[in-house]
Short mmCIF file of N, CA, C and O in Angstrom, two decimals:
data_model
loop_
_atom_site.label_atom_id
_atom_site.label_comp_id
_atom_site.label_asym_id
_atom_site.label_seq_id
_atom_site.Cartn_x
_atom_site.Cartn_y
_atom_site.Cartn_z
N MET A 1 5.86 -9.41 -33.52
CA MET A 1 5.33 -8.36 -32.90
C MET A 1 4.06 -8.99 -32.04
O MET A 1 3.82 -8.37 -30.95
N ILE A 2 3.23 -9.64 -32.67
CA ILE A 2 2.08 -10.30 -32.00
C ILE A 2 2.52 -11.03 -30.66
O ILE A 2 1.86 -11.09 -29.72
N ALA A 3 3.53 -11.82 -30.92
CA ALA A 3 4.19 -12.64 -29.78
C ALA A 3 4.42 -11.82 -28.56
O ALA A 3 4.38 -12.11 -27.48
N GLY A 4 5.06 -10.75 -28.94
CA GLY A 4 5.68 -9.76 -27.87
C GLY A 4 4.40 -9.21 -27.15
O GLY A 4 4.44 -9.17 -25.92
N PHE A 5 3.36 -8.85 -27.86
CA PHE A 5 2.20 -8.36 -27.36
C PHE A 5 1.42 -9.26 -26.60
O PHE A 5 0.99 -9.24 -25.26
N LYS A 6 1.51 -10.61 -27.00
CA LYS A 6 0.71 -11.73 -26.37
C LYS A 6 1.43 -11.78 -24.79
O LYS A 6 0.92 -12.08 -23.79
N SER A 7 2.87 -11.87 -24.94
CA SER A 7 3.60 -11.98 -23.58
C SER A 7 3.43 -10.88 -22.78
O SER A 7 3.40 -11.06 -21.34
N PHE A 8 3.35 -9.79 -23.11
CA PHE A 8 3.05 -8.60 -22.40
C PHE A 8 1.75 -8.60 -21.66
O PHE A 8 1.50 -8.43 -20.43
N ILE A 9 0.75 -9.11 -22.44
CA ILE A 9 -0.56 -9.11 -21.94
C ILE A 9 -0.83 -10.29 -20.80
O ILE A 9 -1.31 -10.06 -19.84
N LEU A 10 -0.01 -11.41 -21.08
CA LEU A 10 -0.15 -12.50 -20.15
C LEU A 10 0.77 -12.50 -18.99
O LEU A 10 0.78 -13.33 -18.19
N ARG A 11 1.56 -11.33 -18.93
CA ARG A 11 2.42 -11.15 -17.75
C ARG A 11 1.60 -11.03 -16.65
O ARG A 11 0.62 -10.48 -16.51
N GLY A 12 2.04 -11.52 -15.52
CA GLY A 12 1.39 -11.50 -14.13
C GLY A 12 0.96 -10.12 -13.73
O GLY A 12 -0.18 -9.91 -13.27
N ASN A 13 1.81 -9.13 -13.91
CA ASN A 13 1.61 -7.85 -13.23
C ASN A 13 0.31 -7.04 -14.07
O ASN A 13 -0.32 -6.22 -13.47
N VAL A 14 0.31 -7.35 -15.28
CA VAL A 14 -0.62 -6.63 -16.10
C VAL A 14 -2.13 -7.23 -15.71
O VAL A 14 -3.17 -6.48 -15.55
N ILE A 15 -2.19 -8.53 -15.51
CA ILE A 15 -3.46 -9.21 -15.09
C ILE A 15 -3.70 -8.66 -13.66
O ILE A 15 -4.88 -8.39 -13.30
N ASP A 16 -2.82 -8.51 -12.66
CA ASP A 16 -3.01 -8.06 -11.43
C ASP A 16 -3.52 -6.56 -11.55
O ASP A 16 -4.46 -6.22 -10.65
N LEU A 17 -2.93 -5.75 -12.31
CA LEU A 17 -3.37 -4.46 -12.45
C LEU A 17 -4.88 -4.39 -12.99
O LEU A 17 -5.59 -3.52 -12.41
N ALA A 18 -5.23 -5.26 -13.84
CA ALA A 18 -6.65 -5.14 -14.49
C ALA A 18 -7.55 -5.64 -13.30
O ALA A 18 -8.68 -4.90 -13.14
N VAL A 19 -7.18 -6.74 -12.58
CA VAL A 19 -8.10 -7.01 -11.39
C VAL A 19 -8.11 -5.86 -10.38
O VAL A 19 -9.20 -5.68 -9.87
N ALA A 20 -7.03 -5.25 -10.22
CA ALA A 20 -7.06 -4.10 -9.19
C ALA A 20 -8.05 -2.92 -9.68
O ALA A 20 -8.85 -2.40 -8.89
N VAL A 21 -7.96 -2.76 -11.04
CA VAL A 21 -8.95 -1.57 -11.45
C VAL A 21 -10.35 -1.96 -11.28
O VAL A 21 -11.19 -1.26 -10.92
N VAL A 22 -10.71 -3.35 -11.56
CA VAL A 22 -12.15 -3.66 -11.55
C VAL A 22 -12.53 -3.84 -9.96
O VAL A 22 -13.63 -3.29 -9.76
N ILE A 23 -11.75 -4.23 -9.13
CA ILE A 23 -12.06 -4.13 -7.71
C ILE A 23 -12.12 -2.75 -7.18
O ILE A 23 -13.01 -2.49 -6.33
N GLY A 24 -11.25 -1.87 -7.55
CA GLY A 24 -11.38 -0.52 -7.22
C GLY A 24 -12.68 0.25 -7.76
O GLY A 24 -13.27 0.86 -6.84
N ALA A 25 -13.05 -0.18 -8.85
CA ALA A 25 -14.35 0.40 -9.37
C ALA A 25 -15.53 -0.15 -8.47
O ALA A 25 -16.34 0.62 -8.12
N ALA A 26 -15.56 -1.38 -8.21
CA ALA A 26 -16.55 -1.96 -7.21
C ALA A 26 -16.57 -1.37 -6.06
O ALA A 26 -17.41 -1.12 -5.28
N PHE A 27 -15.28 -1.14 -5.39
CA PHE A 27 -14.99 -0.63 -4.04
C PHE A 27 -15.53 0.70 -4.03
O PHE A 27 -16.08 1.19 -2.95
N SER A 28 -15.34 1.48 -5.14
CA SER A 28 -15.95 2.95 -5.16
C SER A 28 -17.24 2.98 -4.97
O SER A 28 -17.76 3.91 -4.39
N ALA A 29 -18.08 1.98 -5.55
CA ALA A 29 -19.57 1.97 -5.35
C ALA A 29 -19.91 1.61 -3.91
O ALA A 29 -21.00 2.38 -3.37
N VAL A 30 -19.15 0.85 -3.28
CA VAL A 30 -19.47 0.72 -1.84
C VAL A 30 -19.24 1.98 -0.98
O VAL A 30 -19.96 2.21 -0.09
N VAL A 31 -18.03 2.64 -1.35
CA VAL A 31 -17.76 3.83 -0.50
C VAL A 31 -18.81 4.85 -0.82
O VAL A 31 -19.36 5.67 0.07
N ALA A 32 -19.17 5.00 -2.17
CA ALA A 32 -20.28 6.02 -2.37
C ALA A 32 -21.63 5.65 -1.71
O ALA A 32 -22.32 6.59 -1.24
N ALA A 33 -21.92 4.30 -1.61
CA ALA A 33 -23.15 4.05 -0.86
C ALA A 33 -22.94 4.29 0.67
O ALA A 33 -24.05 4.74 1.26
N LEU A 34 -21.80 4.09 1.17
CA LEU A 34 -21.61 4.36 2.69
C LEU A 34 -21.80 5.85 2.75
O LEU A 34 -22.36 6.34 3.78
N VAL A 35 -21.23 6.70 1.98
CA VAL A 35 -21.35 8.19 1.91
C VAL A 35 -22.69 8.50 1.91
O VAL A 35 -23.26 9.33 2.69
N GLU A 36 -23.45 8.13 0.77
CA GLU A 36 -24.83 8.62 0.68
C GLU A 36 -25.68 7.94 1.59
O GLU A 36 -26.76 8.58 2.26
N GLY A 37 -25.54 6.66 2.25
CA GLY A 37 -26.53 6.24 3.00
C GLY A 37 -26.34 6.45 4.59
O GLY A 37 -27.23 6.45 5.35
N LEU A 38 -25.03 6.67 4.87
CA LEU A 38 -24.69 6.89 6.35
C LEU A 38 -24.29 8.34 6.76
O LEU A 38 -24.76 9.08 7.60
N LEU A 39 -23.24 8.64 5.92
CA LEU A 39 -22.50 10.00 6.33
C LEU A 39 -23.28 11.25 5.92
O LEU A 39 -23.42 12.19 6.81
N ASN A 40 -24.02 11.21 4.67
CA ASN A 40 -24.76 12.46 4.47
C ASN A 40 -26.05 12.66 5.27
O ASN A 40 -26.25 13.86 5.70
N PRO A 41 -26.56 11.53 5.58
CA PRO A 41 -27.84 11.77 6.72
C PRO A 41 -27.19 12.25 7.94
O PRO A 41 -27.82 13.14 8.58
N LEU A 42 -26.02 11.86 8.40
CA LEU A 42 -25.33 12.33 9.63
C LEU A 42 -25.05 13.77 9.45
O LEU A 42 -25.36 14.60 10.45
N VAL A 43 -24.54 14.08 8.39
CA VAL A 43 -24.10 15.58 8.26
C VAL A 43 -25.48 16.40 8.17
O VAL A 43 -25.56 17.40 8.81
N ALA A 44 -26.52 15.90 7.47
CA ALA A 44 -27.84 16.64 7.46
C ALA A 44 -28.40 16.81 8.88
O ALA A 44 -28.89 17.91 9.22
N ALA A 45 -28.21 15.80 9.58
CA ALA A 45 -28.68 15.89 11.16
C ALA A 45 -27.87 16.79 11.87
O ALA A 45 -28.47 17.56 12.76
N ILE A 46 -26.64 16.98 11.70
CA ILE A 46 -25.80 17.86 12.61
C ILE A 46 -25.74 19.33 11.97
O ILE A 46 -25.97 20.10 12.59
N PHE A 47 -25.40 19.35 10.67
CA PHE A 47 -25.25 20.64 10.04
C PHE A 47 -26.58 21.35 9.42
O PHE A 47 -26.45 22.52 9.14
N GLY A 48 -27.45 20.49 9.13
CA GLY A 48 -28.69 20.94 8.44
C GLY A 48 -28.49 21.14 6.89
O GLY A 48 -29.27 21.81 6.23
N ALA A 49 -27.38 20.57 6.37
CA ALA A 49 -27.10 20.67 5.04
C ALA A 49 -27.16 19.15 4.49
O ALA A 49 -26.83 18.14 5.24
N LYS A 50 -27.37 19.08 3.21
CA LYS A 50 -27.54 17.63 2.67
C LYS A 50 -26.23 16.85 2.43
O LYS A 50 -26.16 15.59 2.64
N ASP A 51 -25.12 17.60 2.42
CA ASP A 51 -23.91 16.96 2.41
C ASP A 51 -22.85 17.97 2.96
O ASP A 51 -23.13 19.20 3.06
N LEU A 52 -21.56 17.63 2.97
CA LEU A 52 -20.51 18.55 3.52
C LEU A 52 -20.24 19.65 2.40
O LEU A 52 -19.58 20.77 2.98
N SER A 53 -20.59 19.45 1.30
CA SER A 53 -20.24 20.57 0.21
C SER A 53 -21.01 21.86 0.54
O SER A 53 -20.40 22.96 0.11
N GLY A 54 -22.03 21.75 1.18
CA GLY A 54 -22.74 23.08 1.66
C GLY A 54 -22.39 23.70 2.91
O GLY A 54 -22.96 24.70 3.19
N VAL A 55 -21.51 22.94 3.56
CA VAL A 55 -21.13 23.43 4.98
C VAL A 55 -19.86 24.44 4.66
O VAL A 55 -19.07 24.23 4.05
N ALA A 56 -20.10 25.53 5.57
CA ALA A 56 -18.97 26.38 5.64
C ALA A 56 -18.58 27.08 4.26
O ALA A 56 -17.41 27.19 3.92
N THR A 57 -19.72 27.61 3.50
CA THR A 57 -19.30 28.25 2.24
C THR A 57 -19.47 29.72 2.41
O THR A 57 -20.26 30.22 3.19
N PHE A 58 -18.79 30.43 1.70
CA PHE A 58 -18.80 31.99 1.82
C PHE A 58 -18.44 32.41 0.32
O PHE A 58 -17.69 31.80 -0.23
N THR A 59 -18.79 33.74 0.22
CA THR A 59 -18.44 34.41 -1.03
C THR A 59 -17.52 35.59 -0.76
O THR A 59 -17.84 36.32 0.15
N LEU A 60 -16.47 35.76 -1.49
CA LEU A 60 -15.63 36.83 -1.27
C LEU A 60 -15.24 37.46 -2.61
O LEU A 60 -14.86 36.81 -3.54
N ASN A 61 -15.68 38.77 -2.88
CA ASN A 61 -15.57 39.42 -4.22
C ASN A 61 -15.95 38.49 -5.43
O ASN A 61 -15.47 38.41 -6.45
N GLY A 62 -17.23 37.87 -5.23
CA GLY A 62 -17.80 37.12 -6.33
C GLY A 62 -17.36 35.81 -6.48
O GLY A 62 -17.78 35.01 -7.14
N ALA A 63 -16.37 35.29 -5.73
CA ALA A 63 -15.79 34.00 -5.62
C ALA A 63 -16.38 33.19 -4.60
O ALA A 63 -16.33 33.72 -3.33
N GLU A 64 -16.79 31.99 -4.74
CA GLU A 64 -17.51 31.25 -3.67
C GLU A 64 -16.47 30.14 -3.11
O GLU A 64 -16.04 29.49 -4.09
N PHE A 65 -16.19 30.17 -2.05
CA PHE A 65 -15.39 29.12 -1.32
C PHE A 65 -16.35 28.27 -0.61
O PHE A 65 -17.19 28.64 0.03
N SER A 66 -15.76 27.00 -0.56
CA SER A 66 -16.47 25.85 0.07
C SER A 66 -15.50 25.10 0.85
O SER A 66 -14.79 24.21 0.30
N ILE A 67 -15.43 25.25 2.22
CA ILE A 67 -14.67 24.57 2.93
C ILE A 67 -15.17 23.23 3.10
O ILE A 67 -14.51 22.12 3.33
N GLY A 68 -16.58 22.94 3.16
CA GLY A 68 -17.20 21.73 3.25
C GLY A 68 -16.87 20.76 2.18
O GLY A 68 -16.70 19.58 2.27
N LEU A 69 -16.72 21.31 1.02
CA LEU A 69 -16.33 20.54 -0.21
C LEU A 69 -14.82 19.74 -0.04
O LEU A 69 -14.70 18.64 -0.23
N VAL A 70 -13.98 20.55 0.60
CA VAL A 70 -12.59 19.94 0.85
C VAL A 70 -12.73 19.01 1.89
O VAL A 70 -12.11 17.80 1.85
N LEU A 71 -13.59 19.28 2.93
CA LEU A 71 -13.82 18.26 4.03
C LEU A 71 -14.26 17.05 3.56
O LEU A 71 -14.08 15.96 3.93
N ASP A 72 -15.40 17.20 2.51
CA ASP A 72 -15.97 15.94 1.98
C ASP A 72 -14.93 15.21 1.31
O ASP A 72 -15.01 13.86 1.42
N ALA A 73 -14.06 15.72 0.48
CA ALA A 73 -13.09 14.94 -0.19
C ALA A 73 -12.13 14.22 0.79
O ALA A 73 -11.75 13.16 0.49
N ILE A 74 -11.72 15.14 1.90
CA ILE A 74 -10.72 14.41 2.66
C ILE A 74 -11.43 13.23 3.52
O ILE A 74 -10.90 12.27 3.75
N LEU A 75 -12.72 13.45 3.88
CA LEU A 75 -13.45 12.34 4.48
C LEU A 75 -13.56 11.14 3.66
O LEU A 75 -13.36 10.01 4.15
N THR A 76 -13.95 11.35 2.29
CA THR A 76 -14.03 10.15 1.45
C THR A 76 -12.63 9.55 1.25
O THR A 76 -12.64 8.29 1.29
N PHE A 77 -11.64 10.17 1.20
CA PHE A 77 -10.24 9.73 1.11
C PHE A 77 -9.77 8.71 2.21
O PHE A 77 -9.47 7.70 2.26
N LEU A 78 -10.19 9.29 3.53
CA LEU A 78 -9.94 8.63 4.61
C LEU A 78 -10.74 7.44 4.76
O LEU A 78 -10.26 6.38 5.32
N LEU A 79 -11.94 7.50 4.38
CA LEU A 79 -12.89 6.15 4.44
C LEU A 79 -12.28 5.17 3.41
O LEU A 79 -12.21 3.85 3.74
N VAL A 80 -11.95 5.68 2.19
CA VAL A 80 -11.30 4.65 1.37
C VAL A 80 -9.97 3.99 1.89
O VAL A 80 -9.86 2.73 1.85
N ALA A 81 -9.17 4.90 2.40
CA ALA A 81 -7.77 4.39 2.82
C ALA A 81 -8.10 3.45 4.04
O ALA A 81 -7.41 2.43 4.12
N ALA A 82 -8.98 3.76 4.98
CA ALA A 82 -9.29 2.85 6.03
C ALA A 82 -9.79 1.65 5.71
O ALA A 82 -9.37 0.47 6.12
N ALA A 83 -10.86 1.64 4.84
CA ALA A 83 -11.31 0.39 4.20
C ALA A 83 -10.33 -0.47 3.67
O ALA A 83 -10.21 -1.85 3.89
N ILE A 84 -9.44 0.14 2.69
CA ILE A 84 -8.39 -0.69 2.15
C ILE A 84 -7.55 -1.21 3.13
O ILE A 84 -7.00 -2.45 3.04
N TYR A 85 -7.04 -0.51 4.12
CA TYR A 85 -6.14 -1.00 5.04
C TYR A 85 -6.68 -2.15 5.83
O TYR A 85 -6.00 -3.20 6.09
N PHE A 86 -8.00 -1.99 6.54
CA PHE A 86 -8.47 -3.00 7.23
C PHE A 86 -9.01 -4.17 6.73
O PHE A 86 -9.04 -5.24 7.03
N VAL A 87 -9.50 -4.00 5.22
CA VAL A 87 -10.21 -5.19 4.53
C VAL A 87 -9.06 -5.81 3.80
O VAL A 87 -9.17 -7.03 3.53
N ILE A 88 -8.05 -5.10 3.28
CA ILE A 88 -7.09 -5.75 2.23
C ILE A 88 -5.72 -5.84 2.77
O ILE A 88 -5.19 -6.95 3.00
N ILE A 89 -5.12 -4.61 3.40
CA ILE A 89 -3.73 -4.89 3.87
C ILE A 89 -3.51 -5.70 5.04
O ILE A 89 -2.60 -6.42 5.08
N THR A 90 -4.36 -5.53 6.05
CA THR A 90 -4.14 -6.23 7.30
C THR A 90 -4.30 -7.79 7.14
O THR A 90 -3.42 -8.51 7.63
N PRO A 91 -5.29 -8.18 6.38
CA PRO A 91 -5.43 -9.61 6.10
C PRO A 91 -4.14 -10.16 5.34
O PRO A 91 -3.79 -11.22 5.61
N VAL A 92 -3.65 -9.50 4.31
CA VAL A 92 -2.64 -9.98 3.66
C VAL A 92 -1.46 -9.91 4.28
O VAL A 92 -0.50 -10.98 4.32
N ASN A 93 -1.22 -9.04 5.26
CA ASN A 93 -0.02 -9.02 6.04
C ASN A 93 -0.04 -10.21 7.20
O ASN A 93 0.93 -10.77 7.40
N ALA A 94 -1.34 -10.50 7.71
CA ALA A 94 -1.50 -11.51 8.53
C ALA A 94 -1.21 -12.94 7.91
O ALA A 94 -0.43 -13.82 8.47
N LEU A 95 -1.63 -13.05 6.50
CA LEU A 95 -1.28 -14.24 5.82
C LEU A 95 0.11 -14.39 5.62
O LEU A 95 0.60 -15.44 5.63
N ALA A 96 0.93 -13.39 5.23
CA ALA A 96 2.28 -13.32 4.86
C ALA A 96 2.99 -13.68 6.21
O ALA A 96 4.04 -14.51 6.19
N ALA A 97 2.68 -13.25 7.25
CA ALA A 97 3.21 -13.56 8.54
C ALA A 97 2.98 -15.05 9.02
O ALA A 97 3.98 -15.84 9.45
N ARG A 98 1.90 -15.61 8.64
CA ARG A 98 1.51 -17.04 8.96
C ARG A 98 2.34 -17.89 8.00
O ARG A 98 2.82 -19.01 8.51
N ARG A 99 2.63 -17.58 6.86
CA ARG A 99 3.34 -18.22 5.84
C ARG A 99 4.83 -18.35 6.25
O ARG A 99 5.53 -19.20 6.22
N LYS A 100 5.26 -17.06 6.83
CA LYS A 100 6.66 -16.94 7.26
C LYS A 100 7.01 -17.73 8.53
O LYS A 100 8.11 -18.16 8.59
N GLN A 101 6.05 -18.19 9.25
CA GLN A 101 6.07 -18.92 10.58
C GLN A 101 6.85 -20.16 10.30
O GLN A 101 7.67 -20.61 11.03
N GLY A 102 6.47 -20.80 9.29
CA GLY A 102 7.06 -22.16 8.92
C GLY A 102 8.27 -22.26 8.27
O GLY A 102 9.15 -23.11 8.21
N ALA A 103 8.73 -21.07 7.71
CA ALA A 103 10.05 -20.69 6.89
C ALA A 103 11.13 -20.59 8.11
O ALA A 103 11.00 -19.79 9.01
N GLU A 104 12.22 -21.24 7.65
CA GLU A 104 13.42 -21.00 8.72
C GLU A 104 14.15 -19.71 8.29
O GLU A 104 14.43 -19.58 7.03
N PRO A 105 14.52 -18.96 9.15
CA PRO A 105 15.29 -17.78 8.74
C PRO A 105 16.62 -17.96 8.34
O PRO A 105 17.29 -18.92 8.66
N GLU A 106 17.10 -17.25 7.28
CA GLU A 106 18.48 -17.48 6.68
C GLU A 106 19.57 -17.09 7.71
O GLU A 106 19.20 -16.02 8.55
N PRO A 107 20.59 -17.86 7.72
CA PRO A 107 21.64 -17.43 8.63
C PRO A 107 22.23 -15.98 8.41
O PRO A 107 22.41 -15.67 7.15
N ALA A 108 22.59 -15.29 9.46
CA ALA A 108 23.14 -13.92 9.19
C ALA A 108 24.40 -14.10 8.61
O ALA A 108 25.23 -14.91 9.03
N ALA A 109 24.84 -13.20 7.53
CA ALA A 109 26.12 -13.34 6.90
C ALA A 109 27.21 -12.86 7.94
O ALA A 109 26.84 -11.81 8.87
N PRO A 110 28.36 -13.32 8.07
CA PRO A 110 29.37 -12.90 8.94
C PRO A 110 29.73 -11.40 8.76
O PRO A 110 29.61 -10.88 7.73
N ALA A 111 30.26 -10.81 9.78
CA ALA A 111 30.54 -9.48 9.60
C ALA A 111 31.74 -9.40 8.80
O ALA A 111 32.48 -10.31 8.58
N GLU A 112 32.18 -8.15 8.29
CA GLU A 112 33.20 -7.93 7.54
C GLU A 112 34.44 -8.28 8.10
O GLU A 112 35.37 -8.70 7.41
N ASP A 113 34.76 -7.97 9.57
CA ASP A 113 36.04 -8.17 10.15
C ASP A 113 36.23 -9.60 10.15
O ASP A 113 37.35 -10.15 10.14
N ILE A 114 35.06 -10.34 10.37
CA ILE A 114 35.14 -11.95 10.57
C ILE A 114 35.57 -12.61 9.16
O ILE A 114 36.47 -13.40 9.05
N LEU A 115 35.07 -12.06 8.13
CA LEU A 115 35.51 -12.35 6.88
C LEU A 115 36.87 -12.17 6.48
O LEU A 115 37.63 -13.06 5.96
N LEU A 116 37.31 -10.99 6.87
CA LEU A 116 38.75 -10.65 6.75
C LEU A 116 39.80 -11.57 7.50
O LEU A 116 40.74 -12.19 6.97
N LEU A 117 39.33 -11.88 8.84
CA LEU A 117 39.99 -12.64 9.55
C LEU A 117 40.10 -14.24 9.02
O LEU A 117 41.09 -14.89 9.02
N GLN A 118 39.17 -14.61 8.40
CA GLN A 118 39.06 -15.82 7.88
C GLN A 118 39.98 -15.96 6.59
O GLN A 118 40.44 -16.95 6.40
N GLU A 119 39.97 -14.97 5.75
CA GLU A 119 40.72 -14.80 4.81
C GLU A 119 42.20 -14.88 5.13
O GLU A 119 43.04 -15.67 4.46
N ILE A 120 42.70 -14.15 6.08
CA ILE A 120 43.96 -14.29 6.73
C ILE A 120 44.27 -15.61 7.04
O ILE A 120 45.43 -16.04 6.75
N ARG A 121 43.48 -16.28 7.82
CA ARG A 121 43.77 -17.50 8.30
C ARG A 121 44.03 -18.66 7.17
O ARG A 121 44.88 -19.35 7.18
N ASP A 122 43.10 -18.50 6.03
CA ASP A 122 43.20 -19.46 4.91
C ASP A 122 44.63 -18.99 4.26
O ASP A 122 45.25 -20.11 3.84
N LEU A 123 45.08 -17.85 4.18
CA LEU A 123 46.34 -17.39 3.50
C LEU A 123 47.56 -17.98 4.33
O LEU A 123 48.41 -18.53 3.78
N LEU A 124 47.40 -17.88 5.68
CA LEU A 124 48.48 -18.39 6.57
C LEU A 124 48.54 -20.00 6.45
O LEU A 124 49.55 -20.58 6.45
N ALA A 125 47.25 -20.57 6.38
CA ALA A 125 47.26 -22.05 6.15
C ALA A 125 47.84 -22.44 4.93
O ALA A 125 48.55 -23.42 4.95
N SER A 126 47.59 -21.79 3.77
CA SER A 126 48.14 -22.11 2.50
C SER A 126 49.75 -21.91 2.55
O SER A 126 50.45 -22.73 1.79
N ARG A 127 50.41 -21.02 3.27
CA ARG A 127 51.83 -20.87 3.22
C ARG A 127 52.46 -21.96 3.87
O ARG A 127 53.55 -22.34 3.72
N ARG A 128 51.86 -22.28 4.98
CA ARG A 128 52.46 -23.42 5.98
C ARG A 128 52.57 -24.84 5.24
O ARG A 128 53.42 -25.53 5.42
N GLU A 129 51.64 -24.98 4.34
CA GLU A 129 51.65 -26.29 3.65
C GLU A 129 52.61 -26.35 2.48
O GLU A 129 52.56 -25.34 1.57
N PRO A 130 53.63 -27.21 2.47
CA PRO A 130 54.66 -27.15 1.24
C PRO A 130 54.02 -27.67 0.02
O PRO A 130 53.31 -28.24 -0.27
#
């Protein structure tokens, strides 16, 4: 049982996942600093509120609705997605394309009708030979 656990822990995808969680936590701090340092002051300058959660709030039958809170979550998601795309995905795709340039493409497999004709040819050739 211990050996199975050791092989599970040392498997590459578990280590990759652990690294991803640590990088994600660090990246979350970067996004939080970006929101607190740049976006919230920009929102305060435009809307007069300290952040988007206070923008477009209204009360209806004692329930408080906050459109700004939803906008804040959407904006944070878009910032994280854009940063991941431009900082991680784009460079990795460029690296993969650069690695692929030196590789020779595999020849395309013949079409099914060509394979059938080749099989017929081989059968006819084997009948002719005594």
